[in-house]
Amino acid sequence: MALFALPTSPDLRRDRPALPGDAAWWAFCAATALALGAFSSLGPHRVWGTAAALGYTAAAVLAARGRSPRTAGAVAVTGAVLLPLLVLLAVDRAQLEVDVVTRSAGLLLSEGTPYLERPTVPEDFNPYLPGMAAFGIPEAVAGPGPLTDPRLWMGAAFLGAFALALPAGARREAPRWLAACPLVALPLAVGGVDLPVAGLMCLGLARAGQGRAGRAGLALGVAAALKWTAWPAVPVALALLATAGGGDGRRGSRAALRCGLVALLTAAALVLPAALRDPGAFRTHVVDFPLGLTGAVSSAASPLPGQLLATQLPGGRTLALLLLGVSALLLAVSLLVRPPATGAAAAARLALGLLLAIAFMPATRFGYLVHPLVLAAWALARQPPAHPLRIRERVRDLVREPVRRRKQASR
């Protein structure tokens, strides 16, 4: 009779793809945090590196002594996120992005646009779309304080959107592991604008995979109003919806059209008022500056291929932009030739496309890799634990087939 039993909830959790959480993983995280704390020139990063290294080391010791992954993960999150965040809030220190978001919110409320008219130094530029200023509104209205800090609102938006994008049974383990991962824990503590964008992209793809075109368009439209990096998620979601009509091409096309219209209208409503207020400033901040077309040099200068080409080769910037365009073209062709059939497949396709874009952008940094990491982690967490179920179904069918044949013969 055990052959006929469906897998229980513990079976489902046990057979989900395993996330890293052993002593070796936490030791690697500790070494990464320690290296960043030792070699970074940024004060907030050094604070994070010291606190995170202690948290990861404690998690590694607990894992080596046989403590549960949940206990070790909680210790890692405490040391890598909560402790440095509290310290940095107490001393009023944050990454530059937090100051940019706060200033842009003040400008949006007073001038109608989050962009300075004549930026001169890199700190004057706001390379984000107008929607990002919303995270700075609490501080712009109520003044500086632990509860109005933009990084708290950005972190909450990310964790909330990511959790909503997951099945109900996976809303604890995956977010906990992701928050403890160094590439995510760092921006959660010091401030990072990429996290809410990544979370909303996951939520949009999740709703598209469920066939909820309007909700998918709303989530993706909000993400597209925050940063350019969210825009590639829209065509991926459209391709997913177009093929998810259960063989009904017209139904899939209508769903994709509805998603696209909602995304477009949402993004336009959040972006156009501020952009049209001063189109020149908008272009300077969010187009020219990220592409390295202004006199001020962006601080996003990690030694990735695009940045190395732009700085080390004559005409390298043009070559990097050409490679960036080719990557976008290849992603578009792949969506037409072989569109994704599930939300997880769509996330994997988008993660690959963003990874190529990050590699070839002339002004880039390692922190942008949080986008493909979050998408890949979400796709992994959504993988169905179907292996035991399929095996049991096949055995059940083999057992029932002779019985069915005997009944047919008796008739």
CSV table of C-alpha atoms in Angstrom, one decimal:
chain,number,residue,atom,x,y,z
A,1,MET,CA,0.0,0.0,0.0
A,2,ALA,CA,2.9,2.3,0.5
A,3,LEU,CA,3.4,2.4,-3.2
A,4,PHE,CA,0.1,4.2,-3.6
A,5,ALA,CA,0.8,6.9,-1.0
A,6,LEU,CA,1.3,10.4,-2.2
A,7,PRO,CA,4.4,12.2,-0.9
A,8,THR,CA,3.8,14.0,2.4
A,9,SER,CA,4.8,17.6,3.1
A,10,PRO,CA,8.2,16.6,4.6
A,11,ASP,CA,8.8,14.5,1.5
A,12,LEU,CA,8.2,17.6,-0.7
A,13,ARG,CA,10.5,19.8,1.4
A,14,ARG,CA,13.2,17.1,1.5
A,15,ASP,CA,13.2,16.5,-2.2
A,16,ARG,CA,13.4,20.2,-3.2
A,17,PRO,CA,16.7,21.2,-4.7
A,18,ALA,CA,19.2,21.6,-1.8
A,19,LEU,CA,20.5,25.1,-1.1
A,20,PRO,CA,24.1,25.5,0.2
A,21,GLY,CA,24.2,25.5,4.0
A,22,ASP,CA,27.0,23.2,5.2
A,23,ALA,CA,30.2,24.2,7.0
A,24,ALA,CA,32.2,24.5,3.8
A,25,TRP,CA,29.7,27.0,2.4
A,26,TRP,CA,29.7,29.2,5.5
A,27,ALA,CA,33.5,29.1,5.6
A,28,PHE,CA,33.7,30.3,2.0
A,29,CYS,CA,31.3,33.1,2.9
A,30,ALA,CA,33.4,34.0,5.9
A,31,ALA,CA,36.5,34.2,3.7
A,32,THR,CA,34.7,36.3,1.1
A,33,ALA,CA,33.5,38.8,3.8
A,34,LEU,CA,36.9,38.9,5.4
A,35,ALA,CA,38.6,39.7,2.1
A,36,LEU,CA,36.1,42.5,1.3
A,37,GLY,CA,36.6,44.0,4.8
A,38,ALA,CA,40.4,43.9,4.4
A,39,PHE,CA,40.7,45.3,0.9
A,40,SER,CA,37.7,47.6,0.4
A,41,SER,CA,38.3,51.3,0.6
A,42,LEU,CA,34.6,52.0,1.6
A,43,GLY,CA,33.9,52.4,5.3
A,44,PRO,CA,30.4,50.7,5.2
A,45,HIS,CA,31.9,47.7,3.3
A,46,ARG,CA,34.6,47.3,5.9
A,47,VAL,CA,32.0,47.3,8.7
A,48,TRP,CA,30.0,44.7,6.9
A,49,GLY,CA,33.0,42.6,6.1
A,50,THR,CA,34.1,42.4,9.8
A,51,ALA,CA,30.6,41.7,11.2
A,52,ALA,CA,29.7,39.2,8.4
A,53,ALA,CA,32.9,37.3,8.8
A,54,LEU,CA,32.1,36.7,12.4
A,55,GLY,CA,28.6,35.6,11.6
A,56,TYR,CA,29.6,33.3,8.8
A,57,THR,CA,32.4,31.8,11.0
A,58,ALA,CA,29.9,31.1,13.8
A,59,ALA,CA,27.5,29.5,11.3
A,60,ALA,CA,30.3,27.3,9.9
A,61,VAL,CA,31.2,26.1,13.5
A,62,LEU,CA,27.6,25.3,14.2
A,63,ALA,CA,27.2,23.4,10.9
A,64,ALA,CA,30.4,21.5,11.6
A,65,ARG,CA,29.0,20.5,15.0
A,66,GLY,CA,25.9,19.1,13.5
A,67,ARG,CA,23.4,21.9,14.2
A,68,SER,CA,20.5,22.2,11.9
A,69,PRO,CA,20.8,24.3,8.7
A,70,ARG,CA,18.1,26.6,10.0
A,71,THR,CA,20.1,27.4,13.1
A,72,ALA,CA,23.3,28.0,11.2
A,73,GLY,CA,21.4,30.1,8.6
A,74,ALA,CA,19.8,32.3,11.3
A,75,VAL,CA,23.2,33.0,12.8
A,76,ALA,CA,24.6,33.8,9.4
A,77,VAL,CA,21.8,36.3,8.7
A,78,THR,CA,22.2,37.9,12.1
A,79,GLY,CA,25.9,38.4,11.6
A,80,ALA,CA,25.8,39.3,7.9
A,81,VAL,CA,22.7,41.5,7.8
A,82,LEU,CA,21.2,42.5,11.2
A,83,LEU,CA,24.4,43.3,13.1
A,84,PRO,CA,26.1,45.5,10.4
A,85,LEU,CA,22.8,47.1,9.6
A,86,LEU,CA,22.3,48.2,13.2
A,87,VAL,CA,25.9,49.4,13.5
A,88,LEU,CA,25.6,51.5,10.3
A,89,LEU,CA,22.3,52.9,11.2
A,90,ALA,CA,23.6,53.9,14.6
A,91,VAL,CA,26.6,55.8,13.1
A,92,ASP,CA,24.5,57.1,10.1
A,93,ARG,CA,26.7,55.5,7.4
A,94,ALA,CA,25.6,53.9,4.2
A,95,GLN,CA,26.6,53.2,0.6
A,96,LEU,CA,26.4,56.2,-1.8
A,97,GLU,CA,23.2,54.9,-3.4
A,98,VAL,CA,21.3,55.6,-0.2
A,99,ASP,CA,22.3,59.2,-0.3
A,100,VAL,CA,21.4,59.5,-4.0
A,101,VAL,CA,17.9,58.0,-3.4
A,102,THR,CA,17.4,60.3,-0.4
A,103,ARG,CA,18.4,63.4,-2.4
A,104,SER,CA,16.3,62.4,-5.4
A,105,ALA,CA,13.2,62.1,-3.2
A,106,GLY,CA,13.7,65.6,-1.8
A,107,LEU,CA,14.2,67.0,-5.3
A,108,LEU,CA,11.1,65.1,-6.6
A,109,LEU,CA,8.9,66.6,-3.9
A,110,SER,CA,10.3,70.1,-4.3
A,111,GLU,CA,11.1,70.4,-8.0
A,112,GLY,CA,9.0,67.7,-9.6
A,113,THR,CA,12.0,65.9,-10.9
A,114,PRO,CA,14.6,63.7,-9.0
A,115,TYR,CA,17.5,65.0,-11.2
A,116,LEU,CA,19.9,67.9,-10.7
A,117,GLU,CA,19.8,70.2,-13.6
A,118,ARG,CA,23.6,70.6,-13.9
A,119,PRO,CA,25.5,67.6,-12.3
A,120,THR,CA,29.2,67.9,-12.3
A,121,VAL,CA,30.8,65.2,-10.1
A,122,PRO,CA,29.8,61.5,-10.0
A,123,GLU,CA,28.0,62.0,-6.7
A,124,ASP,CA,25.6,64.5,-8.3
A,125,PHE,CA,24.3,62.0,-10.8
A,126,ASN,CA,21.2,59.9,-10.2
A,127,PRO,CA,21.3,57.0,-12.8
A,128,TYR,CA,18.0,55.5,-11.6
A,129,LEU,CA,14.5,56.0,-13.1
A,130,PRO,CA,12.1,58.2,-11.2
A,131,GLY,CA,10.4,55.4,-9.3
A,132,MET,CA,13.5,54.7,-7.3
A,133,ALA,CA,13.0,58.0,-5.5
A,134,ALA,CA,9.9,56.5,-3.7
A,135,PHE,CA,12.2,54.7,-1.3
A,136,GLY,CA,13.6,58.0,-0.1
A,137,ILE,CA,10.3,59.7,0.5
A,138,PRO,CA,9.9,58.6,4.1
A,139,GLU,CA,13.2,60.3,5.0
A,140,ALA,CA,12.5,63.3,2.8
A,141,VAL,CA,9.2,63.8,4.6
A,142,ALA,CA,9.9,62.8,8.2
A,143,GLY,CA,13.7,63.5,8.4
A,144,PRO,CA,16.6,61.1,9.0
A,145,GLY,CA,16.1,58.3,11.4
A,146,PRO,CA,16.4,54.5,11.7
A,147,LEU,CA,12.9,53.8,10.5
A,148,THR,CA,13.0,56.2,7.5
A,149,ASP,CA,16.4,55.0,6.1
A,150,PRO,CA,15.8,54.1,2.4
A,151,ARG,CA,17.8,50.8,2.7
A,152,LEU,CA,15.1,49.5,5.1
A,153,TRP,CA,12.4,50.1,2.6
A,154,MET,CA,14.4,48.7,-0.3
A,155,GLY,CA,15.2,45.6,1.7
A,156,ALA,CA,11.6,45.2,2.8
A,157,ALA,CA,10.4,45.6,-0.8
A,158,PHE,CA,12.9,43.0,-2.0
A,159,LEU,CA,12.1,40.4,0.6
A,160,GLY,CA,8.4,40.9,0.3
A,161,ALA,CA,8.3,40.6,-3.5
A,162,PHE,CA,10.7,37.6,-3.5
A,163,ALA,CA,8.6,35.8,-0.9
A,164,LEU,CA,5.3,36.5,-2.7
A,165,ALA,CA,6.9,35.1,-5.9
A,166,LEU,CA,7.5,31.7,-4.2
A,167,PRO,CA,5.1,28.8,-3.5
A,168,ALA,CA,3.7,28.9,0.0
A,169,GLY,CA,5.9,26.0,1.1
A,170,ALA,CA,9.1,27.6,0.1
A,171,ARG,CA,8.7,31.1,1.6
A,172,ARG,CA,11.0,30.4,4.6
A,173,GLU,CA,14.0,28.5,3.5
A,174,ALA,CA,14.8,30.2,0.2
A,175,PRO,CA,14.6,33.9,1.4
A,176,ARG,CA,16.6,32.9,4.5
A,177,TRP,CA,19.4,31.4,2.5
A,178,LEU,CA,19.3,34.3,0.0
A,179,ALA,CA,19.5,36.9,2.7
A,180,ALA,CA,22.6,35.2,4.1
A,181,CYS,CA,24.3,35.0,0.7
A,182,PRO,CA,27.2,37.6,0.7
A,183,LEU,CA,26.1,39.1,-2.6
A,184,VAL,CA,22.6,39.9,-1.1
A,185,ALA,CA,23.6,40.4,2.6
A,186,LEU,CA,26.0,43.2,1.7
A,187,PRO,CA,23.4,45.5,-0.1
A,188,LEU,CA,20.8,44.6,2.6
A,189,ALA,CA,23.2,46.1,5.2
A,190,VAL,CA,24.9,48.9,3.4
A,191,GLY,CA,22.1,49.8,0.9
A,192,GLY,CA,21.5,48.6,-2.6
A,193,VAL,CA,19.1,49.7,-5.2
A,194,ASP,CA,19.2,46.5,-7.3
A,195,LEU,CA,17.5,44.3,-4.7
A,196,PRO,CA,13.9,45.6,-5.1
A,197,VAL,CA,14.3,45.5,-8.8
A,198,ALA,CA,15.3,41.8,-8.7
A,199,GLY,CA,12.5,40.9,-6.3
A,200,LEU,CA,9.8,42.6,-8.5
A,201,MET,CA,11.2,40.8,-11.6
A,202,CYS,CA,10.8,37.5,-9.8
A,203,LEU,CA,7.2,38.4,-8.8
A,204,GLY,CA,6.3,39.5,-12.4
A,205,LEU,CA,7.6,36.2,-13.8
A,206,ALA,CA,5.8,34.3,-11.1
A,207,ARG,CA,2.5,35.9,-12.0
A,208,ALA,CA,3.2,35.4,-15.7
A,209,GLY,CA,3.8,31.7,-15.1
A,210,GLN,CA,0.5,31.5,-13.3
A,211,GLY,CA,-1.3,33.2,-16.3
A,212,ARG,CA,-2.1,36.3,-14.3
A,213,ALA,CA,-1.2,38.7,-17.0
A,214,GLY,CA,-2.5,41.9,-15.4
A,215,ARG,CA,-0.6,41.3,-12.1
A,216,ALA,CA,2.5,40.3,-14.0
A,217,GLY,CA,2.4,43.6,-15.9
A,218,LEU,CA,1.8,45.6,-12.8
A,219,ALA,CA,4.9,44.1,-11.0
A,220,LEU,CA,7.1,44.4,-14.1
A,221,GLY,CA,5.9,48.0,-14.7
A,222,VAL,CA,6.9,49.0,-11.2
A,223,ALA,CA,10.2,47.3,-11.6
A,224,ALA,CA,10.7,49.1,-15.0
A,225,ALA,CA,10.1,52.4,-13.3
A,226,LEU,CA,13.0,51.8,-10.9
A,227,LYS,CA,15.9,50.9,-13.1
A,228,TRP,CA,16.7,50.1,-16.7
A,229,THR,CA,17.9,46.6,-15.7
A,230,ALA,CA,14.3,45.5,-15.2
A,231,TRP,CA,13.3,46.2,-18.8
A,232,PRO,CA,14.5,42.9,-20.3
A,233,ALA,CA,12.1,41.1,-18.0
A,234,VAL,CA,9.1,42.4,-19.9
A,235,PRO,CA,9.7,40.6,-23.2
A,236,VAL,CA,10.7,37.4,-21.4
A,237,ALA,CA,7.3,37.5,-19.5
A,238,LEU,CA,5.5,38.3,-22.8
A,239,ALA,CA,7.1,35.2,-24.4
A,240,LEU,CA,6.1,33.1,-21.4
A,241,LEU,CA,2.5,34.2,-21.5
A,242,ALA,CA,2.2,33.8,-25.3
A,243,THR,CA,3.2,30.1,-25.0
A,244,ALA,CA,1.2,29.4,-21.8
A,245,GLY,CA,-2.3,29.5,-23.4
A,246,GLY,CA,-2.6,25.7,-23.3
A,247,GLY,CA,-2.3,25.4,-27.1
A,248,ASP,CA,-4.6,28.3,-27.7
A,249,GLY,CA,-2.5,30.9,-29.5
A,250,ARG,CA,-5.1,33.6,-29.4
A,251,ARG,CA,-5.5,33.2,-25.7
A,252,GLY,CA,-1.8,33.4,-25.2
A,253,SER,CA,-1.5,36.4,-27.4
A,254,ARG,CA,-4.3,38.3,-25.6
A,255,ALA,CA,-2.6,37.5,-22.2
A,256,ALA,CA,0.8,38.8,-23.5
A,257,LEU,CA,-0.9,41.9,-24.9
A,258,ARG,CA,-2.7,42.6,-21.6
A,259,CYS,CA,0.6,42.2,-19.7
A,260,GLY,CA,2.5,44.4,-22.0
A,261,LEU,CA,-0.1,47.2,-21.9
A,262,VAL,CA,-0.3,47.1,-18.1
A,263,ALA,CA,3.5,47.2,-17.8
A,264,LEU,CA,3.8,50.0,-20.3
A,265,LEU,CA,1.0,52.2,-18.6
A,266,THR,CA,2.4,51.5,-15.1
A,267,ALA,CA,6.0,52.5,-16.1
A,268,ALA,CA,4.8,55.5,-18.1
A,269,ALA,CA,2.7,56.8,-15.2
A,270,LEU,CA,5.7,56.6,-12.8
A,271,VAL,CA,8.4,57.8,-15.2
A,272,LEU,CA,7.0,60.3,-17.7
A,273,PRO,CA,5.9,63.1,-15.3
A,274,ALA,CA,9.4,63.5,-13.9
A,275,ALA,CA,11.1,62.8,-17.2
A,276,LEU,CA,9.1,65.4,-19.1
A,277,ARG,CA,9.7,67.9,-16.4
A,278,ASP,CA,13.3,68.2,-17.6
A,279,PRO,CA,14.0,65.9,-20.5
A,280,GLY,CA,17.6,67.1,-20.8
A,281,ALA,CA,18.5,66.3,-17.2
A,282,PHE,CA,16.7,62.9,-17.5
A,283,ARG,CA,18.8,61.9,-20.5
A,284,THR,CA,22.0,63.1,-18.8
A,285,HIS,CA,21.4,61.2,-15.6
A,286,VAL,CA,19.8,57.9,-16.7
A,287,VAL,CA,21.2,57.4,-20.3
A,288,ASP,CA,24.5,59.3,-20.8
A,289,PHE,CA,26.0,58.8,-17.3
A,290,PRO,CA,25.5,55.0,-17.1
A,291,LEU,CA,26.9,54.6,-20.7
A,292,GLY,CA,30.0,56.7,-19.8
A,293,LEU,CA,29.0,59.5,-22.2
A,294,THR,CA,29.5,62.3,-19.7
A,295,GLY,CA,32.6,64.1,-18.4
A,296,ALA,CA,32.1,62.6,-15.0
A,297,VAL,CA,33.2,59.0,-14.6
A,298,SER,CA,30.9,56.5,-12.9
A,299,SER,CA,32.2,54.7,-9.8
A,300,ALA,CA,30.8,51.5,-11.3
A,301,ALA,CA,34.2,50.3,-12.5
A,302,SER,CA,34.6,46.6,-11.6
A,303,PRO,CA,37.1,44.8,-13.9
A,304,LEU,CA,34.5,43.0,-16.0
A,305,PRO,CA,35.0,42.6,-19.7
A,306,GLY,CA,33.0,45.7,-20.8
A,307,GLN,CA,34.8,48.0,-18.4
A,308,LEU,CA,38.2,46.5,-19.4
A,309,LEU,CA,37.4,47.0,-23.1
A,310,ALA,CA,36.2,50.6,-22.5
A,311,THR,CA,39.3,51.6,-20.6
A,312,GLN,CA,42.1,49.5,-22.1
A,313,LEU,CA,41.5,49.4,-25.8
A,314,PRO,CA,41.2,52.3,-28.4
A,315,GLY,CA,37.5,52.2,-29.5
A,316,GLY,CA,36.9,49.7,-26.7
A,317,ARG,CA,33.7,51.5,-25.5
A,318,THR,CA,32.2,51.1,-29.0
A,319,LEU,CA,33.1,47.5,-29.0
A,320,ALA,CA,31.6,46.9,-25.5
A,321,LEU,CA,28.4,48.6,-26.6
A,322,LEU,CA,28.3,46.4,-29.8
A,323,LEU,CA,28.7,43.3,-27.7
A,324,LEU,CA,26.0,44.5,-25.4
A,325,GLY,CA,23.7,44.9,-28.4
A,326,VAL,CA,24.5,41.5,-29.8
A,327,SER,CA,23.7,39.9,-26.4
A,328,ALA,CA,20.3,41.6,-26.4
A,329,LEU,CA,19.7,40.5,-30.0
A,330,LEU,CA,20.6,36.9,-29.1
A,331,LEU,CA,18.2,37.0,-26.1
A,332,ALA,CA,15.4,38.3,-28.4
A,333,VAL,CA,16.0,35.6,-31.0
A,334,SER,CA,16.0,32.8,-28.3
A,335,LEU,CA,12.6,34.1,-27.1
A,336,LEU,CA,11.2,33.8,-30.6
A,337,VAL,CA,12.8,30.5,-31.5
A,338,ARG,CA,12.4,28.7,-28.2
A,339,PRO,CA,10.2,30.7,-25.8
A,340,PRO,CA,10.2,29.6,-22.1
A,341,ALA,CA,7.4,27.3,-21.0
A,342,THR,CA,7.5,27.9,-17.3
A,343,GLY,CA,8.3,30.7,-14.9
A,344,ALA,CA,11.5,29.0,-13.8
A,345,ALA,CA,12.7,28.6,-17.4
A,346,ALA,CA,11.9,32.3,-18.0
A,347,ALA,CA,13.9,33.3,-14.9
A,348,ALA,CA,16.9,31.2,-16.1
A,349,ARG,CA,16.7,32.8,-19.6
A,350,LEU,CA,16.5,36.3,-18.1
A,351,ALA,CA,19.4,35.5,-15.7
A,352,LEU,CA,21.6,34.5,-18.6
A,353,GLY,CA,20.7,37.6,-20.6
A,354,LEU,CA,21.4,39.9,-17.7
A,355,LEU,CA,24.7,38.1,-17.0
A,356,LEU,CA,25.8,38.9,-20.5
A,357,ALA,CA,24.6,42.5,-20.2
A,358,ILE,CA,26.5,43.0,-17.0
A,359,ALA,CA,29.6,41.5,-18.5
A,360,PHE,CA,29.6,43.9,-21.5
A,361,MET,CA,28.4,47.1,-19.9
A,362,PRO,CA,31.1,49.8,-20.1
A,363,ALA,CA,30.3,51.0,-16.6
A,364,THR,CA,29.6,48.0,-14.4
A,365,ARG,CA,30.3,46.5,-11.0
A,366,PHE,CA,30.2,43.1,-9.3
A,367,GLY,CA,27.2,44.1,-7.3
A,368,TYR,CA,25.0,44.0,-10.4
A,369,LEU,CA,25.4,40.2,-10.3
A,370,VAL,CA,22.7,40.2,-7.7
A,371,HIS,CA,20.2,40.2,-10.5
A,372,PRO,CA,21.1,36.9,-12.1
A,373,LEU,CA,21.7,35.4,-8.6
A,374,VAL,CA,18.3,36.3,-7.3
A,375,LEU,CA,16.6,35.0,-10.5
A,376,ALA,CA,18.5,31.8,-10.4
A,377,ALA,CA,17.8,31.2,-6.7
A,378,TRP,CA,14.1,31.9,-7.4
A,379,ALA,CA,14.1,29.4,-10.3
A,380,LEU,CA,15.8,26.8,-8.2
A,381,ALA,CA,13.4,27.3,-5.3
A,382,ARG,CA,10.4,26.8,-7.7
A,383,GLN,CA,11.7,23.5,-9.1
A,384,PRO,CA,9.0,20.9,-8.3
A,385,PRO,CA,10.0,18.0,-6.1
A,386,ALA,CA,8.4,15.7,-8.6
A,387,HIS,CA,10.8,12.8,-8.7
A,388,PRO,CA,9.3,10.7,-5.9
A,389,LEU,CA,5.8,11.4,-7.2
A,390,ARG,CA,6.6,10.4,-10.7
A,391,ILE,CA,8.2,7.1,-9.5
A,392,ARG,CA,5.2,6.3,-7.4
A,393,GLU,CA,2.8,7.1,-10.1
A,394,ARG,CA,4.6,4.8,-12.5
A,395,VAL,CA,4.7,2.0,-10.0
A,396,ARG,CA,1.0,2.5,-9.3
A,397,ASP,CA,0.2,2.4,-13.0
A,398,LEU,CA,2.2,-0.8,-13.4
A,399,VAL,CA,0.4,-2.4,-10.5
A,400,ARG,CA,-3.1,-1.3,-11.6
A,401,GLU,CA,-2.6,-2.2,-15.3
A,402,PRO,CA,-3.1,-6.0,-14.9
A,403,VAL,CA,-6.2,-5.4,-12.7
A,404,ARG,CA,-7.7,-3.2,-15.3
A,405,ARG,CA,-7.0,-5.8,-18.0
A,406,ARG,CA,-8.7,-8.5,-16.0
A,407,LYS,CA,-11.8,-6.4,-15.5
A,408,GLN,CA,-12.0,-5.7,-19.2
A,409,ALA,CA,-11.6,-9.4,-20.0
A,410,SER,CA,-14.3,-10.4,-17.5
A,411,ARG,CA,-16.7,-8.0,-19.3
